[in-house]
Amino acid sequence: MSRPCRDCPFRKDSLEGWLGEQRAEQISASPRFTCHKKRDLQCAGHMLVHGSANDFVRMANRLEIELDLSGQELVFESPQAFIEHQKRKP
């Protein structure tokens, strides 16, 4: 994916709390994350939020491959902001 899909959990307009804090922490701790819609592609949202902490971003940088990612304005500024958004509210 080159852009976060409409239902990407890393989008700021995703449903608040739908993943829950624990699952969001697990996803965020992973060095890579497969798109939940297109299982043969990496999640653009994860790559944008995690930057060089994402394995595929780091590998592309080392190989000097342009990823052509877009949609930075759609996703959270940090992994912690993503986790906070995904916490279930009482």
PDB file of C-alpha atoms in Angstrom:
ATOM      1  CA  MET A   1       0.000   0.000   0.000  1.00  0.00           C
ATOM      2  CA  SER A   2       1.239   3.479  -0.726  1.00  0.00           C
ATOM      3  CA  ARG A   3      -1.471   5.299   1.237  1.00  0.00           C
ATOM      4  CA  PRO A   4      -3.430   4.352   4.382  1.00  0.00           C
ATOM      5  CA  CYS A   5      -6.703   2.701   3.353  1.00  0.00           C
ATOM      6  CA  ARG A   6     -10.076   4.081   4.435  1.00  0.00           C
ATOM      7  CA  ASP A   7     -10.260   1.671   7.399  1.00  0.00           C
ATOM      8  CA  CYS A   8      -6.612   1.831   8.493  1.00  0.00           C
ATOM      9  CA  PRO A   9      -6.352   1.779  12.314  1.00  0.00           C
ATOM     10  CA  PHE A  10      -3.481   4.300  12.102  1.00  0.00           C
ATOM     11  CA  ARG A  11      -5.755   6.975  10.627  1.00  0.00           C
ATOM     12  CA  LYS A  12      -6.766   9.798  12.959  1.00  0.00           C
ATOM     13  CA  ASP A  13     -10.381   9.374  11.840  1.00  0.00           C
ATOM     14  CA  SER A  14     -10.499   5.656  12.746  1.00  0.00           C
ATOM     15  CA  LEU A  15     -13.110   4.545  15.261  1.00  0.00           C
ATOM     16  CA  GLU A  16     -11.768   5.472  18.681  1.00  0.00           C
ATOM     17  CA  GLY A  17     -11.043   2.501  20.946  1.00  0.00           C
ATOM     18  CA  TRP A  18     -12.011  -0.243  18.503  1.00  0.00           C
ATOM     19  CA  LEU A  19      -8.707  -2.107  18.819  1.00  0.00           C
ATOM     20  CA  GLY A  20      -8.239  -1.642  22.532  1.00  0.00           C
ATOM     21  CA  GLU A  21      -5.005  -0.615  24.209  1.00  0.00           C
ATOM     22  CA  GLN A  22      -3.441  -4.082  24.430  1.00  0.00           C
ATOM     23  CA  ARG A  23      -3.897  -4.908  20.728  1.00  0.00           C
ATOM     24  CA  ALA A  24      -2.716  -1.423  19.712  1.00  0.00           C
ATOM     25  CA  GLU A  25       0.433  -1.900  21.823  1.00  0.00           C
ATOM     26  CA  GLN A  26       1.079  -5.303  20.197  1.00  0.00           C
ATOM     27  CA  ILE A  27       0.707  -3.868  16.692  1.00  0.00           C
ATOM     28  CA  SER A  28       2.839  -0.851  17.540  1.00  0.00           C
ATOM     29  CA  ALA A  29       5.602  -3.011  19.037  1.00  0.00           C
ATOM     30  CA  SER A  30       5.838  -5.046  15.838  1.00  0.00           C
ATOM     31  CA  PRO A  31       8.603  -4.008  13.424  1.00  0.00           C
ATOM     32  CA  ARG A  32       6.151  -4.510  10.526  1.00  0.00           C
ATOM     33  CA  PHE A  33       2.405  -4.873  10.032  1.00  0.00           C
ATOM     34  CA  THR A  34       0.487  -6.395   7.136  1.00  0.00           C
ATOM     35  CA  CYS A  35      -2.483  -4.468   5.780  1.00  0.00           C
ATOM     36  CA  HIS A  36      -5.674  -5.911   7.261  1.00  0.00           C
ATOM     37  CA  LYS A  37      -7.448  -5.600   3.888  1.00  0.00           C
ATOM     38  CA  LYS A  38      -4.742  -6.585   1.417  1.00  0.00           C
ATOM     39  CA  ARG A  39      -2.815  -9.308   3.216  1.00  0.00           C
ATOM     40  CA  ASP A  40      -0.095  -9.415   0.567  1.00  0.00           C
ATOM     41  CA  LEU A  41       0.878  -5.769   1.219  1.00  0.00           C
ATOM     42  CA  GLN A  42       2.418  -3.908   4.129  1.00  0.00           C
ATOM     43  CA  CYS A  43       0.308  -1.367   6.026  1.00  0.00           C
ATOM     44  CA  ALA A  44       1.069   2.151   4.786  1.00  0.00           C
ATOM     45  CA  GLY A  45      -0.247   3.602   8.048  1.00  0.00           C
ATOM     46  CA  HIS A  46       2.236   1.577  10.105  1.00  0.00           C
ATOM     47  CA  MET A  47       5.075   2.605   7.798  1.00  0.00           C
ATOM     48  CA  LEU A  48       4.124   6.290   8.039  1.00  0.00           C
ATOM     49  CA  VAL A  49       3.665   6.331  11.831  1.00  0.00           C
ATOM     50  CA  HIS A  50       6.743   4.232  12.651  1.00  0.00           C
ATOM     51  CA  GLY A  51       9.085   5.509   9.938  1.00  0.00           C
ATOM     52  CA  SER A  52      12.546   3.954  10.123  1.00  0.00           C
ATOM     53  CA  ALA A  53      11.456   1.722  13.033  1.00  0.00           C
ATOM     54  CA  ASN A  54       9.427  -0.224  10.434  1.00  0.00           C
ATOM     55  CA  ASP A  55      11.445  -3.063   8.854  1.00  0.00           C
ATOM     56  CA  PHE A  56      10.240  -2.366   5.315  1.00  0.00           C
ATOM     57  CA  VAL A  57      10.985   1.363   5.526  1.00  0.00           C
ATOM     58  CA  ARG A  58      14.455   0.621   6.885  1.00  0.00           C
ATOM     59  CA  MET A  59      15.132  -1.993   4.182  1.00  0.00           C
ATOM     60  CA  ALA A  60      13.937   0.351   1.412  1.00  0.00           C
ATOM     61  CA  ASN A  61      16.214   3.093   2.752  1.00  0.00           C
ATOM     62  CA  ARG A  62      19.222   0.772   2.772  1.00  0.00           C
ATOM     63  CA  LEU A  63      18.481  -0.370  -0.783  1.00  0.00           C
ATOM     64  CA  GLU A  64      17.789   3.211  -1.858  1.00  0.00           C
ATOM     65  CA  ILE A  65      14.248   2.307  -2.959  1.00  0.00           C
ATOM     66  CA  GLU A  66      11.699   5.137  -3.033  1.00  0.00           C
ATOM     67  CA  LEU A  67       8.530   3.966  -1.234  1.00  0.00           C
ATOM     68  CA  ASP A  68       6.275   6.752  -2.553  1.00  0.00           C
ATOM     69  CA  LEU A  69       4.149   6.802   0.613  1.00  0.00           C
ATOM     70  CA  SER A  70       1.471   9.464   0.930  1.00  0.00           C
ATOM     71  CA  GLY A  71      -1.140  10.396   3.507  1.00  0.00           C
ATOM     72  CA  GLN A  72       1.105  11.475   6.396  1.00  0.00           C
ATOM     73  CA  GLU A  73      -1.540  14.056   7.326  1.00  0.00           C
ATOM     74  CA  LEU A  74      -4.110  11.249   7.779  1.00  0.00           C
ATOM     75  CA  VAL A  75      -2.236   9.237  10.406  1.00  0.00           C
ATOM     76  CA  PHE A  76      -1.191   9.795  14.009  1.00  0.00           C
ATOM     77  CA  GLU A  77       1.979  11.746  14.740  1.00  0.00           C
ATOM     78  CA  SER A  78       3.461   8.964  16.872  1.00  0.00           C
ATOM     79  CA  PRO A  79       2.949   5.359  17.950  1.00  0.00           C
ATOM     80  CA  GLN A  80       1.902   6.623  21.405  1.00  0.00           C
ATOM     81  CA  ALA A  81      -0.819   8.839  19.900  1.00  0.00           C
ATOM     82  CA  PHE A  82      -2.098   5.769  18.010  1.00  0.00           C
ATOM     83  CA  ILE A  83      -2.209   3.713  21.235  1.00  0.00           C
ATOM     84  CA  GLU A  84      -3.972   6.506  23.157  1.00  0.00           C
ATOM     85  CA  HIS A  85      -6.635   6.734  20.446  1.00  0.00           C
ATOM     86  CA  GLN A  86      -7.201   2.980  20.546  1.00  0.00           C
ATOM     87  CA  LYS A  87      -7.721   2.784  24.323  1.00  0.00           C
ATOM     88  CA  ARG A  88     -11.267   1.792  25.193  1.00  0.00           C
ATOM     89  CA  LYS A  89     -12.992   4.506  27.186  1.00  0.00           C
ATOM     90  CA  PRO A  90     -15.157   3.490  30.178  1.00  0.00           C
TER      91      PRO A  90
END
